């Protein structure tokens, strides 16, 4: 989770933390670290010279906008990285709002949500077992027997 400037022994500041947060986001979204190697030296070299594998290549359902947010957090040059955590948070919030809105109108859900929804539908009671409202008596005594 070491930033390039930290790996070089240069002065660190809040932007090092932003880089580290980018590493955490990448790991959460992909299930793997963005920079790897057999030894600590290999990992440091990877941080300094290699670009992480694009998230969209690892997961075809990964929104490109989210990949861009993580990529900006992982910029090797801190001048190109998010300047504040607030900027990063703003982009994440905007992405979330756009994503939710897009999914609401397009009727698309991420795969894991589709599976959860279909499981609920499989386990739902058939409509014929549900008592229609006009058959339920308004009397409190009848209601208690209906639901016991």
CSV table of C-alpha atoms in Angstrom, one decimal:
chain,number,residue,atom,x,y,z
A,1,UNK,CA,0.0,0.0,0.0
A,2,UNK,CA,3.1,2.1,-0.3
A,3,UNK,CA,2.9,5.1,-2.7
A,4,UNK,CA,5.5,5.7,-5.4
A,5,UNK,CA,6.9,8.7,-3.5
A,6,UNK,CA,7.1,6.7,-0.3
A,7,UNK,CA,8.9,3.9,-2.2
A,8,UNK,CA,11.4,6.4,-3.4
A,9,UNK,CA,12.0,7.8,0.1
A,10,UNK,CA,10.6,11.2,-0.7
A,11,UNK,CA,8.5,13.3,1.5
A,12,UNK,CA,5.0,12.0,2.0
A,13,UNK,CA,1.7,13.7,2.6
A,14,UNK,CA,-2.1,13.1,2.4
A,15,UNK,CA,-1.8,12.1,-1.2
A,16,UNK,CA,0.1,9.0,-0.1
A,17,UNK,CA,-3.0,8.1,1.8
A,18,UNK,CA,-5.1,8.7,-1.3
A,19,UNK,CA,-2.8,6.3,-3.2
A,20,UNK,CA,-3.2,3.7,-0.4
A,21,UNK,CA,-7.0,4.1,-0.5
A,22,UNK,CA,-6.8,3.5,-4.3
A,23,UNK,CA,-5.0,0.2,-3.6
A,24,UNK,CA,-7.7,-0.8,-1.1
A,25,UNK,CA,-10.5,0.1,-3.6
A,26,UNK,CA,-8.7,-1.9,-6.4
A,27,UNK,CA,-8.4,-4.9,-4.1
A,28,UNK,CA,-12.0,-4.7,-3.1
A,29,UNK,CA,-13.2,-4.5,-6.7
A,30,UNK,CA,-10.9,-7.1,-8.2
A,31,UNK,CA,-10.0,-9.4,-5.3
A,32,UNK,CA,-6.3,-8.9,-6.0
A,33,UNK,CA,-3.6,-6.4,-5.4
A,34,UNK,CA,-2.7,-3.9,-8.2
A,35,UNK,CA,1.0,-4.3,-7.7
A,36,UNK,CA,2.6,-7.7,-7.1
A,37,UNK,CA,6.0,-9.4,-7.0
A,38,UNK,CA,7.8,-12.3,-5.4
A,39,UNK,CA,9.8,-10.1,-3.1
A,40,UNK,CA,9.4,-6.8,-1.4
A,41,UNK,CA,11.8,-5.3,-3.9
A,42,UNK,CA,9.8,-6.7,-6.8
A,43,UNK,CA,6.6,-5.2,-5.4
A,44,UNK,CA,8.3,-1.8,-5.0
A,45,UNK,CA,9.6,-2.0,-8.5
A,46,UNK,CA,6.0,-2.8,-9.7
A,47,UNK,CA,4.6,0.2,-7.8
A,48,UNK,CA,7.2,2.5,-9.5
A,49,UNK,CA,7.0,1.3,-13.1
A,50,UNK,CA,4.0,-0.9,-13.8
A,51,UNK,CA,0.4,0.0,-14.3
A,52,UNK,CA,-2.2,-2.3,-12.6
A,53,UNK,CA,-4.2,-4.6,-14.9
A,54,UNK,CA,-7.4,-2.7,-15.9
A,55,UNK,CA,-10.4,-3.5,-13.7
A,56,UNK,CA,-12.6,-3.8,-16.8
A,57,UNK,CA,-10.4,-6.6,-18.1
A,58,UNK,CA,-10.7,-8.5,-14.9
A,59,UNK,CA,-14.5,-8.0,-14.7
A,60,UNK,CA,-16.4,-7.3,-17.9
A,61,UNK,CA,-19.3,-5.9,-15.8
A,62,UNK,CA,-17.0,-3.3,-14.1
A,63,UNK,CA,-18.3,0.2,-15.0
A,64,UNK,CA,-15.6,2.2,-16.8
A,65,UNK,CA,-16.3,5.3,-14.7
A,66,UNK,CA,-15.5,3.4,-11.5
A,67,UNK,CA,-12.3,2.1,-13.1
A,68,UNK,CA,-11.3,5.7,-13.9
A,69,UNK,CA,-11.8,6.8,-10.3
A,70,UNK,CA,-9.6,4.0,-9.0
A,71,UNK,CA,-7.0,4.7,-11.7
A,72,UNK,CA,-6.8,8.4,-10.7
A,73,UNK,CA,-6.3,7.4,-7.1
A,74,UNK,CA,-3.5,5.1,-8.2
A,75,UNK,CA,-1.7,7.7,-10.3
A,76,UNK,CA,2.1,7.4,-9.9
A,77,UNK,CA,2.6,11.2,-10.1
A,78,UNK,CA,0.8,12.8,-7.1
A,79,UNK,CA,0.1,15.9,-9.1
A,80,UNK,CA,-2.2,13.8,-11.3
A,81,UNK,CA,-3.8,12.0,-8.3
A,82,UNK,CA,-6.8,13.3,-6.4
A,83,UNK,CA,-5.7,16.3,-4.6
A,84,UNK,CA,-8.0,15.7,-1.6
A,85,UNK,CA,-10.0,12.8,-0.2
A,86,UNK,CA,-13.1,15.0,-0.5
A,87,UNK,CA,-12.5,15.1,-4.3
A,88,UNK,CA,-12.3,11.3,-4.4
A,89,UNK,CA,-15.4,10.9,-2.3
A,90,UNK,CA,-17.3,13.4,-4.5
A,91,UNK,CA,-16.5,11.3,-7.6
A,92,UNK,CA,-17.5,8.1,-5.8
A,93,UNK,CA,-20.8,9.6,-4.7
A,94,UNK,CA,-21.5,11.0,-8.2
A,95,UNK,CA,-20.7,7.6,-9.7
A,96,UNK,CA,-23.0,5.8,-7.3
A,97,UNK,CA,-25.9,8.2,-8.0
A,98,UNK,CA,-25.4,7.9,-11.8
A,99,UNK,CA,-25.1,4.1,-11.5
A,100,UNK,CA,-28.2,3.7,-9.4
A,101,UNK,CA,-30.2,6.0,-11.7
A,102,UNK,CA,-29.0,4.3,-14.9
A,103,UNK,CA,-29.9,0.9,-13.4
A,104,UNK,CA,-33.3,2.1,-12.3
A,105,UNK,CA,-34.2,3.3,-15.8
A,106,UNK,CA,-32.5,0.6,-17.8
A,107,UNK,CA,-33.7,-2.2,-15.6
A,108,UNK,CA,-30.2,-3.7,-15.3
A,109,UNK,CA,-28.7,-5.1,-12.1
A,110,UNK,CA,-25.3,-6.3,-11.3
A,111,UNK,CA,-25.1,-10.1,-11.6
A,112,UNK,CA,-25.1,-10.8,-7.9
A,113,UNK,CA,-28.2,-8.7,-7.4
A,114,UNK,CA,-30.0,-10.5,-10.3
A,115,UNK,CA,-29.2,-13.8,-8.6
A,116,UNK,CA,-30.5,-12.6,-5.2
A,117,UNK,CA,-33.7,-11.3,-6.8
A,118,UNK,CA,-34.3,-14.6,-8.7
A,119,UNK,CA,-33.7,-16.6,-5.5
A,120,UNK,CA,-36.3,-14.5,-3.7
A,121,UNK,CA,-38.7,-15.1,-6.6
A,122,UNK,CA,-38.1,-18.9,-6.5
A,123,UNK,CA,-38.8,-19.0,-2.8
A,124,UNK,CA,-41.9,-16.8,-3.0
A,125,UNK,CA,-45.3,-18.3,-2.3
A,126,UNK,CA,-47.5,-18.9,-5.3
A,127,UNK,CA,-50.1,-16.2,-5.8
A,128,UNK,CA,-53.0,-18.6,-5.3
A,129,UNK,CA,-52.0,-19.2,-1.7
A,130,UNK,CA,-52.4,-15.5,-0.8
A,131,UNK,CA,-55.8,-14.6,0.5
A,132,UNK,CA,-57.4,-11.8,-1.5
A,133,UNK,CA,-58.2,-8.7,0.5
A,134,UNK,CA,-62.0,-8.9,-0.1
A,135,UNK,CA,-62.1,-12.4,1.5
A,136,UNK,CA,-60.5,-11.2,4.8
A,137,UNK,CA,-63.1,-10.2,7.3
A,138,UNK,CA,-62.7,-6.8,9.0
A,139,UNK,CA,-63.6,-8.3,12.3
A,140,UNK,CA,-60.6,-8.5,14.8
A,141,UNK,CA,-61.6,-12.1,15.8
A,142,UNK,CA,-61.6,-13.3,12.2
A,143,UNK,CA,-58.2,-11.6,11.5
A,144,UNK,CA,-56.6,-13.4,14.4
A,145,UNK,CA,-57.8,-16.8,13.2
A,146,UNK,CA,-56.8,-15.9,9.6
A,147,UNK,CA,-53.2,-15.2,10.6
A,148,UNK,CA,-52.6,-17.8,13.4
